[in-house]
Coordinates of C-alpha atoms in Angstrom, one line a residue:
M455 CA 302.8 -44.8 193.4
G456 CA 300.9 -47.4 191.3
F457 CA 301.2 -50.4 193.6
E458 CA 303.1 -51.6 196.7
A459 CA 306.0 -54.1 196.8
T460 CA 304.5 -57.3 195.4
Y461 CA 305.9 -60.8 195.8
A462 CA 305.2 -64.4 196.4
D463 CA 308.0 -66.4 198.1
F464 CA 307.5 -70.1 197.7
S465 CA 310.6 -71.2 199.7
V466 CA 308.4 -71.4 202.8
D467 CA 305.1 -73.0 203.7
P468 CA 302.8 -71.2 203.9
T469 CA 303.9 -69.0 201.1
R470 CA 305.3 -65.6 202.2
L471 CA 303.2 -62.9 200.4
A472 CA 303.1 -59.1 200.0
N473 CA 300.2 -57.3 198.3
S474 CA 299.0 -60.6 197.0
D475 CA 297.0 -63.7 197.4
V476 CA 297.9 -67.0 195.8
R477 CA 296.0 -70.1 194.5
F478 CA 297.5 -73.4 193.4
H479 CA 296.3 -76.0 190.9
G480 CA 298.3 -79.2 190.3
A481 CA 301.1 -77.8 192.5
R482 CA 302.6 -78.7 195.9
F483 CA 305.2 -77.4 198.3
A484 CA 308.4 -79.3 197.9
G485 CA 310.8 -77.9 200.6
S486 CA 312.3 -74.9 198.9
H487 CA 309.9 -74.3 196.0
V488 CA 306.4 -75.1 194.6
A489 CA 306.5 -78.0 192.1
L490 CA 304.0 -77.8 189.2
S491 CA 303.1 -81.0 187.4
A492 CA 301.9 -81.0 183.8
G493 CA 299.0 -78.6 183.4
G494 CA 299.5 -77.2 186.9
S495 CA 299.3 -73.5 187.7
V496 CA 299.9 -70.8 190.3
T497 CA 297.6 -67.8 190.3
L498 CA 298.6 -64.5 192.0
D499 CA 296.0 -61.8 192.7
F500 CA 297.6 -58.4 193.5
E501 CA 296.3 -54.8 194.0
V502 CA 297.0 -51.8 191.9
E503 CA 295.9 -48.4 193.1
D504 CA 296.6 -46.2 190.1
P505 CA 297.8 -47.9 186.9
E506 CA 298.2 -44.5 185.2
D507 CA 301.4 -44.0 187.2
V508 CA 302.9 -47.3 185.8
P509 CA 303.7 -47.1 182.1
Q510 CA 305.4 -50.5 182.4
A511 CA 306.1 -53.1 185.1
T512 CA 308.9 -55.6 185.6
L513 CA 307.9 -59.1 186.4
T514 CA 310.5 -61.6 187.6
V515 CA 309.7 -65.3 187.8
T516 CA 312.4 -67.4 189.4
A517 CA 312.1 -71.0 188.3
L518 CA 313.8 -74.2 187.0
V519 CA 312.8 -77.4 185.2
S520 CA 313.6 -80.6 187.0
K521 CA 315.7 -83.2 185.2
L522 CA 314.6 -86.5 183.7
G523 CA 317.3 -88.7 185.2
S524 CA 320.5 -87.4 183.6
D525 CA 318.7 -85.8 180.7
L526 CA 317.3 -82.2 180.5
G527 CA 313.7 -81.9 181.7
Y528 CA 310.8 -80.5 179.7
A529 CA 308.2 -78.2 181.3
P530 CA 307.5 -75.1 179.2
M531 CA 306.0 -72.2 181.1
T532 CA 303.2 -69.8 180.0
V533 CA 302.7 -66.4 181.7
L534 CA 299.4 -64.5 181.6
L535 CA 298.2 -61.2 183.0
Q536 CA 294.4 -60.6 183.1
G537 CA 294.2 -63.7 180.8
E538 CA 296.4 -62.0 178.2
T539 CA 299.6 -64.0 177.3
L540 CA 302.9 -62.4 178.1
A541 CA 305.0 -65.5 177.3
E542 CA 303.9 -68.8 175.9
D543 CA 305.7 -72.2 176.2
L544 CA 308.9 -70.5 177.4
T545 CA 311.6 -73.1 178.1
V546 CA 313.4 -72.2 181.3
P547 CA 317.2 -72.9 180.9
G548 CA 319.4 -74.6 183.4
G549 CA 318.7 -78.3 183.1
G550 CA 317.6 -78.7 186.7
D551 CA 320.7 -77.3 188.3
L552 CA 320.1 -73.7 189.5
P553 CA 317.0 -71.5 189.5
Q554 CA 316.9 -68.9 186.8
D555 CA 315.5 -65.4 186.9
N556 CA 313.1 -64.9 184.0
V557 CA 312.3 -61.2 183.5
F558 CA 309.3 -59.9 181.6
A559 CA 308.1 -56.4 180.6
V560 CA 304.5 -56.0 181.6
P561 CA 302.7 -53.3 179.5
G562 CA 301.0 -50.7 181.7
R563 CA 297.8 -51.0 179.6
L564 CA 297.3 -54.5 181.1
L565 CA 297.1 -53.1 184.6
K566 CA 293.8 -52.0 186.1
P567 CA 292.7 -50.3 189.3
G568 CA 291.9 -52.9 192.0
T569 CA 292.6 -56.6 191.8
N570 CA 294.9 -57.8 189.0
T571 CA 295.5 -61.5 188.2
L572 CA 298.8 -63.1 187.2
E573 CA 298.9 -66.8 186.2
I574 CA 302.0 -69.1 185.7
R575 CA 301.1 -72.3 183.9
S576 CA 303.1 -75.5 183.2
S577 CA 302.4 -77.0 179.8
A578 CA 300.0 -79.9 179.7
K579 CA 302.7 -81.6 177.6
A580 CA 305.4 -81.2 180.3
S581 CA 307.3 -84.4 181.0
S582 CA 309.0 -83.1 184.2
M583 CA 308.2 -80.7 186.9
L584 CA 308.3 -76.9 186.8
W585 CA 309.7 -75.6 190.1
L586 CA 308.7 -72.0 191.1
Y587 CA 310.8 -70.3 193.7
R588 CA 309.4 -66.8 193.8
I589 CA 307.6 -64.1 191.8
T590 CA 308.2 -60.3 192.1
L591 CA 306.5 -57.4 190.4
D592 CA 307.6 -53.8 190.4
P593 CA 306.9 -50.5 188.5
V594 CA 309.6 -50.3 185.9
W595 CA 311.2 -47.3 187.6
E596 CA 311.5 -49.2 190.9
R597 CA 312.9 -52.6 189.7
G598 CA 314.3 -54.6 192.6
R599 CA 312.1 -53.0 195.2
S600 CA 310.0 -56.1 195.9
E601 CA 313.0 -58.4 196.0
R602 CA 314.6 -56.1 198.6
A603 CA 311.3 -56.1 200.6
R604 CA 311.1 -59.9 200.3
V605 CA 314.7 -60.4 201.6
A606 CA 314.1 -57.9 204.4
E607 CA 311.0 -59.7 205.5
A608 CA 312.7 -63.1 205.3
A609 CA 315.6 -61.8 207.4
R610 CA 313.2 -60.6 210.1
D611 CA 313.0 -64.2 211.5
S612 CA 316.6 -64.4 212.3
V613 CA 316.8 -66.8 215.3
F614 CA 317.3 -70.3 213.8
S615 CA 317.2 -73.8 215.4
Y616 CA 318.3 -76.9 213.6
R617 CA 318.1 -80.7 214.3
T618 CA 321.6 -81.9 213.5
E619 CA 323.4 -85.1 212.6
L620 CA 327.1 -86.2 212.3
R621 CA 328.9 -89.0 210.6
P622 CA 332.6 -89.7 210.3
A623 CA 334.4 -88.1 207.4
H624 CA 335.3 -90.3 204.4
S625 CA 333.0 -93.0 205.7
S626 CA 329.9 -92.9 203.4
S627 CA 328.8 -96.3 204.6
A628 CA 328.5 -95.1 208.2
S629 CA 325.1 -94.0 209.4
W630 CA 324.3 -90.5 210.5
Q631 CA 324.1 -90.0 214.2
A632 CA 322.0 -87.5 216.1
A633 CA 324.0 -84.5 217.4
P634 CA 323.1 -81.6 219.7
R635 CA 320.7 -78.9 218.5
L636 CA 322.3 -75.9 216.7
L637 CA 320.8 -72.5 217.7
F638 CA 322.2 -69.3 216.2
H639 CA 321.4 -65.6 215.6
I640 CA 323.6 -63.2 213.7
D641 CA 322.3 -59.7 213.0
R642 CA 324.1 -56.4 212.1
D643 CA 320.9 -54.7 210.9
E644 CA 321.5 -55.4 207.2
H645 CA 318.3 -57.4 206.6
S646 CA 320.1 -60.3 204.9
L647 CA 320.0 -64.0 205.6
P648 CA 323.3 -65.9 206.2
A649 CA 324.6 -68.1 203.4
Q650 CA 327.6 -69.6 205.3
L651 CA 328.6 -69.8 208.9
G652 CA 331.7 -70.9 210.7
W653 CA 332.7 -71.0 214.4
R654 CA 335.3 -72.2 216.8
G655 CA 334.6 -73.1 220.4
E656 CA 336.9 -72.3 223.4
D657 CA 337.7 -76.0 223.5
G658 CA 339.1 -76.0 220.0
A659 CA 336.2 -77.7 218.2
E660 CA 335.4 -76.1 214.8
S661 CA 332.4 -76.1 212.4
A662 CA 331.8 -74.6 208.9
I663 CA 328.4 -74.9 207.2
S664 CA 326.4 -73.6 204.2
F665 CA 322.7 -73.1 204.0
Q666 CA 319.9 -73.6 201.5
S667 CA 318.8 -70.2 200.3
N668 CA 315.5 -70.6 202.2
M669 CA 317.4 -71.8 205.3
S670 CA 315.6 -75.1 205.4
D671 CA 318.8 -77.2 205.6
F672 CA 322.5 -76.9 206.0
H673 CA 325.5 -79.1 205.2
G674 CA 329.1 -78.7 206.3
V675 CA 331.9 -80.1 208.4
Y676 CA 332.6 -80.4 212.1
R677 CA 336.0 -81.1 213.7
A678 CA 335.9 -82.2 217.4
A679 CA 338.3 -80.9 220.0
D680 CA 340.4 -84.1 219.6
G681 CA 340.8 -83.4 215.9
T682 CA 338.3 -86.0 214.6
A683 CA 336.5 -84.8 211.4
Y684 CA 332.8 -85.3 210.6
E685 CA 330.3 -84.5 208.0
Y686 CA 327.7 -82.2 209.5
R687 CA 324.1 -81.5 208.4
G688 CA 320.9 -80.0 209.9
R689 CA 317.2 -79.5 209.2
L690 CA 315.4 -76.4 210.3
T691 CA 313.0 -77.0 213.3
D692 CA 312.2 -73.5 214.4
R693 CA 312.6 -69.9 213.2
R694 CA 311.5 -66.8 215.0
P695 CA 312.2 -63.0 215.2
F696 CA 314.7 -61.7 217.7
S697 CA 313.2 -60.7 221.0
E698 CA 314.3 -60.0 224.6
D699 CA 313.4 -63.7 225.3
T700 CA 316.1 -64.9 222.8
A701 CA 318.7 -64.9 225.5
N702 CA 316.7 -67.5 227.4
L703 CA 316.7 -70.0 224.6
S704 CA 320.3 -71.0 225.2
A705 CA 322.8 -71.6 227.9
S706 CA 325.4 -69.9 225.7
P707 CA 325.6 -66.2 226.0
L708 CA 323.9 -63.8 223.6
H709 CA 326.5 -61.2 222.8
R710 CA 325.4 -57.6 222.0
F711 CA 328.1 -55.2 220.7
H712 CA 328.5 -51.6 220.0
T713 CA 330.5 -51.7 216.8
E714 CA 332.9 -49.5 214.8
E715 CA 334.2 -49.9 211.3
G716 CA 337.7 -48.8 210.4
W717 CA 338.3 -47.0 207.1
G718 CA 339.7 -43.7 206.0
G719 CA 342.3 -43.7 208.7
R720 CA 339.8 -43.6 211.6
W721 CA 337.0 -45.6 213.3
H722 CA 333.3 -44.9 212.5
T723 CA 330.3 -45.9 214.5
S724 CA 328.3 -48.8 213.0
H725 CA 325.2 -50.8 213.8
E726 CA 324.8 -53.0 216.8
L727 CA 325.9 -56.6 216.2
R728 CA 324.0 -59.4 217.9
L729 CA 325.7 -62.8 218.0
L730 CA 324.6 -66.1 219.4
V731 CA 325.9 -69.6 218.4
D732 CA 325.1 -72.7 220.5
D733 CA 326.0 -76.1 219.2
G734 CA 325.8 -77.9 222.5
G735 CA 329.5 -77.5 223.1
A736 CA 331.9 -74.9 224.6
P737 CA 331.1 -71.2 224.1
V738 CA 332.4 -69.8 220.8
E739 CA 335.6 -67.7 220.6
R740 CA 335.5 -67.0 216.8
V741 CA 332.6 -66.6 214.3
T742 CA 332.8 -66.1 210.6
W743 CA 329.9 -65.6 208.2
R744 CA 328.8 -64.6 204.7
D745 CA 325.3 -63.4 203.9
Q746 CA 323.2 -63.9 200.8
R747 CA 324.2 -60.5 199.5
G748 CA 327.9 -61.5 199.5
N749 CA 328.9 -59.5 202.6
S750 CA 331.2 -61.3 205.0
G751 CA 332.7 -60.8 208.4
V752 CA 334.9 -62.3 211.1
A753 CA 334.6 -61.7 214.9
V754 CA 337.2 -63.0 217.3
L755 CA 335.9 -62.7 220.9
H756 CA 338.2 -61.7 223.7
A757 CA 338.1 -60.0 227.2
A758 CA 336.7 -56.5 226.9
A759 CA 339.1 -53.6 227.6
S760 CA 337.8 -51.7 230.6
E761 CA 340.1 -48.8 231.3
V762 CA 338.9 -46.6 234.2
E763 CA 338.6 -42.8 233.6
V764 CA 341.0 -40.8 235.8
T765 CA 339.9 -37.2 236.4
G766 CA 342.9 -35.9 238.3
V767 CA 346.4 -36.6 239.6
E768 CA 348.6 -35.0 242.2
A769 CA 352.3 -35.8 242.7
S770 CA 354.5 -35.4 245.8
D771 CA 356.9 -33.5 243.5
E772 CA 357.0 -32.6 239.8
F773 CA 359.1 -30.6 237.4
D774 CA 356.3 -28.3 236.4
E775 CA 358.6 -25.6 235.1
G776 CA 360.0 -27.9 232.5
G777 CA 356.5 -29.0 231.4
E778 CA 357.0 -32.4 233.0
G779 CA 354.1 -32.3 235.6
A780 CA 352.0 -35.2 236.8
D781 CA 349.1 -34.3 234.4
N782 CA 351.3 -35.7 231.5
L783 CA 350.7 -39.2 232.9
L784 CA 347.0 -39.0 231.8
E785 CA 347.9 -37.9 228.2
D786 CA 348.2 -40.2 225.2
Q787 CA 351.1 -38.1 223.9
R788 CA 354.7 -39.2 224.6
S789 CA 355.3 -36.7 227.4
K790 CA 356.3 -37.5 230.9
W791 CA 356.3 -36.8 234.6
L792 CA 359.6 -36.1 236.4
T793 CA 360.6 -35.5 240.0
F794 CA 364.1 -34.6 241.2
E795 CA 363.6 -37.0 244.1
E796 CA 364.6 -40.7 244.5
T797 CA 361.2 -41.6 245.8
A798 CA 357.8 -40.1 245.2
H799 CA 354.1 -40.8 245.3
L800 CA 351.3 -40.1 242.9
D801 CA 347.6 -39.7 243.9
F802 CA 345.0 -40.5 241.3
T803 CA 341.3 -39.6 241.5
L804 CA 338.8 -41.6 239.4
A805 CA 335.6 -40.4 237.8
R806 CA 333.8 -43.0 240.0
P807 CA 334.7 -45.6 242.6
A808 CA 336.1 -48.7 240.7
S809 CA 337.5 -52.0 241.7
V810 CA 340.8 -52.0 239.9
A811 CA 342.0 -55.4 238.6
S812 CA 345.1 -54.2 236.9
Y813 CA 347.2 -51.1 236.2
S814 CA 349.9 -50.3 233.7
L815 CA 353.0 -48.1 233.8
M816 CA 354.9 -46.7 230.8
S817 CA 358.6 -45.9 231.1
A818 CA 359.7 -42.5 230.0
N819 CA 361.9 -41.4 227.0
D820 CA 365.4 -41.5 228.6
F821 CA 367.6 -42.5 231.6
A822 CA 366.6 -46.0 232.6
E823 CA 368.0 -45.4 236.1
R824 CA 365.0 -43.1 236.7
D825 CA 362.5 -46.0 236.2
P826 CA 360.6 -47.1 239.3
R827 CA 361.9 -50.3 240.7
D828 CA 359.9 -50.8 244.0
W829 CA 356.4 -49.5 244.7
T830 CA 353.1 -50.1 246.4
L831 CA 349.6 -49.4 245.0
L832 CA 347.1 -48.3 247.7
G833 CA 343.4 -47.5 247.6
S834 CA 341.3 -45.0 249.5
H835 CA 337.7 -43.9 249.8
D836 CA 338.4 -40.4 251.1
G837 CA 342.0 -39.7 249.9
H838 CA 343.3 -39.8 253.5
T839 CA 343.1 -43.4 254.8
W840 CA 345.0 -45.8 252.5
T841 CA 344.8 -49.6 252.1
P842 CA 347.7 -51.4 250.4
L843 CA 346.6 -53.4 247.4
D844 CA 349.7 -54.5 245.5
T845 CA 353.4 -54.3 246.2
R846 CA 356.2 -54.8 243.7
G847 CA 359.9 -55.1 244.1
G848 CA 362.9 -55.3 241.7
E849 CA 360.8 -54.5 238.6
K850 CA 362.6 -53.6 235.4
F851 CA 361.7 -51.7 232.2
T852 CA 363.9 -53.0 229.3
E853 CA 362.9 -50.3 226.7
R854 CA 362.0 -46.7 226.5
F855 CA 358.2 -46.0 226.3
Q856 CA 357.6 -49.6 227.3
T857 CA 354.2 -50.3 228.8
R858 CA 354.0 -53.0 231.5
E859 CA 350.8 -54.3 233.0
F860 CA 350.5 -55.5 236.6
H861 CA 347.5 -57.5 237.8
L862 CA 346.3 -57.4 241.4
R863 CA 346.5 -60.8 243.1
S864 CA 343.0 -60.5 244.5
T865 CA 340.0 -58.4 243.6
A866 CA 340.1 -55.1 245.4
R867 CA 337.2 -53.2 246.8
A868 CA 335.9 -50.2 244.8
Y869 CA 337.9 -47.1 245.6
R870 CA 337.7 -43.5 244.3
H871 CA 341.4 -42.7 245.0
Y872 CA 344.5 -44.7 244.2
R873 CA 348.1 -43.9 245.2
L874 CA 351.3 -45.2 243.5
D875 CA 353.9 -45.0 246.2
I876 CA 357.4 -45.4 244.6
T877 CA 359.9 -46.3 247.2
R878 CA 363.0 -47.1 245.1
N879 CA 364.2 -46.2 241.5
A880 CA 366.7 -48.0 239.3
G881 CA 369.7 -46.1 240.7
G882 CA 369.3 -42.5 239.6
S883 CA 368.6 -39.4 241.6
E884 CA 365.2 -38.8 239.9
V885 CA 362.0 -40.7 239.2
Q886 CA 360.0 -40.5 236.0
L887 CA 357.1 -42.1 234.1
A888 CA 355.3 -41.5 230.8
Q889 CA 351.8 -42.9 231.5
V890 CA 349.7 -44.6 234.2
R891 CA 346.5 -46.4 233.5
F892 CA 343.9 -48.3 235.6
A893 CA 341.5 -51.1 234.4
E894 CA 338.6 -52.9 236.0
A895 CA 337.9 -56.6 235.7
P896 CA 336.3 -57.3 232.3
A897 CA 332.5 -57.0 232.4
G898 CA 332.0 -59.0 229.2
Q899 CA 333.6 -59.8 225.9
A900 CA 334.6 -57.6 223.1
F901 CA 335.5 -58.6 219.5
T902 CA 338.1 -57.7 216.9
G903 CA 337.8 -58.7 213.3
Y904 CA 337.1 -57.4 209.8
Y905 CA 334.1 -56.8 207.6
Q906 CA 333.9 -57.0 203.8
R907 CA 331.0 -55.8 201.7
Y908 CA 330.3 -57.4 198.4
N909 CA 332.8 -56.3 195.7
E910 CA 334.7 -54.1 198.2
G911 CA 337.9 -54.5 200.1
P912 CA 338.0 -55.6 203.8
I913 CA 337.8 -53.0 206.6
G914 CA 338.5 -53.1 210.3
Y915 CA 335.6 -54.2 212.5
R916 CA 335.5 -54.1 216.3
G917 CA 333.0 -54.1 219.1
T918 CA 332.5 -53.6 222.8
P919 CA 329.7 -55.1 224.9
V920 CA 326.4 -53.4 225.3
A921 CA 325.7 -52.8 228.9
A922 CA 322.7 -54.7 230.3
A923 CA 319.8 -52.4 231.0
P924 CA 319.2 -52.0 234.7
S925 CA 315.9 -53.4 235.9
A926 CA 313.7 -51.3 238.0
L927 CA 311.8 -54.2 239.5
P928 CA 314.4 -55.4 242.1
T929 CA 314.3 -52.0 243.7
A930 CA 310.6 -52.1 244.4
P931 CA 310.8 -54.4 247.5
L932 CA 313.6 -52.1 248.8
V933 CA 311.5 -49.0 248.3
A934 CA 308.5 -50.7 250.0
S935 CA 310.6 -51.7 253.0
E936 CA 312.0 -48.2 253.3
L937 CA 308.5 -46.7 253.2
Q938 CA 307.3 -49.2 255.9
A939 CA 310.3 -48.3 258.0
A940 CA 309.6 -44.6 257.5
V941 CA 305.9 -45.1 258.6
A942 CA 307.0 -47.1 261.7
S943 CA 309.5 -44.3 262.6
L944 CA 306.9 -41.6 262.2
S945 CA 304.4 -43.6 264.3
E946 CA 307.0 -44.0 267.1
T947 CA 307.7 -40.3 266.9
A948 CA 304.0 -39.5 267.1
Q949 CA 303.6 -41.7 270.2
T950 CA 306.6 -40.1 271.9
L951 CA 305.2 -36.6 271.2
A952 CA 301.8 -37.6 272.5
A953 CA 303.3 -38.9 275.8
L954 CA 305.4 -35.8 276.2
A955 CA 302.3 -33.6 275.7
A956 CA 300.4 -35.6 278.3
Q957 CA 303.2 -35.1 280.8
L958 CA 303.3 -31.4 280.1
R959 CA 299.5 -31.1 280.7
T960 CA 299.8 -32.9 284.1
H961 CA 302.5 -30.5 285.2

């Protein structure tokens, strides 16, 4: 390879550089760019290892010319490599509105081993400013490589803090008032900065904002929980990479999700999503975003599903000969369990002890009179001694294959075994069910939403919370105390044995 990814990103101060050093003359940082006055220049030194591998290079200079009031500006640009002119007095189009990508072919013969020098000059006759946003340089066969590297490096610092202000909507004479800090971090491992962000708090307050491309500022709208609308703006005050300390920057939770994308008729594992939005108000319940590549997503947060794994079930009676045994209760297919008794009980064994917060029953395919009407749920550690947890009476299923969920009125202890003791049915001489499921209290929040890549259709998107890594540190005092207790016990045993030996010697 002739040379590495090479760029200069003037949207930040100091300039973000790769494989280059930069020098300025008659130029200054102006928030999102470097502004060159008449005769000003920016010089970039970059390294080339083997120019023989590069028959041609692609140079991209992103720039615009500032306006002269309402008139077009004038600041012709000259581009030189090793002092040889690539473009002279080039007028950058745009009239001061949007930066333009100016692309040049660099002959390979101009490149040399070692340090190469690129210079961008603003004409001495310029009557307005030449604004430089970035420079990238690539071997012709790898065009876009440096821009991708620049974006990825910029996205590395993905935890943002803004000083914010509000003023009432449609009230331009009103002054801006200081508002709480905005802190946010959104990352699904795509190395792209956000372009737009929206969120809704649990109290109903909503915000929608859009960023400068270099993330220095944002502007948007805010609607308070009482419905009052405001203009909303912010100025960047801090930006840093994500770390384990990020969760400590805010009282709002940092959400980490295992995610899946839905396409082709099934769900596929995707990258982890990290999500944190803190505007000084209530925790968020919905977040929307679009990144600078044009990808967009929506995440609606809700309580995480927490079904408990059941490894076995035994029934007081079952119609096993007809294929309607108790094992069918654990299947996702529409089979059922049937007993030719008016009452029955079902004993479930879990994969691990769990504190069940709710359970669900699904009615079977036919004969509503076989539905359970009265029952008690009990828990047990050993499968022999049972503790009542929840009692129901007069319950009804109004449809076939209807699932009803029942919540325990108080948090139960963690049991390995659960019994559903059905004491009355709906009037028939048999009892039947299609499914039984158990769930723990939610351990966090999940999300449901969609994701849409640029120029593609939307796909399903969902996530479940990443379990917090257990810390080994809290167990250290416990281990130490146990070791001390063991030493004390051994010492007492040694003293007892010594006394016994002395008594034996005297006798």
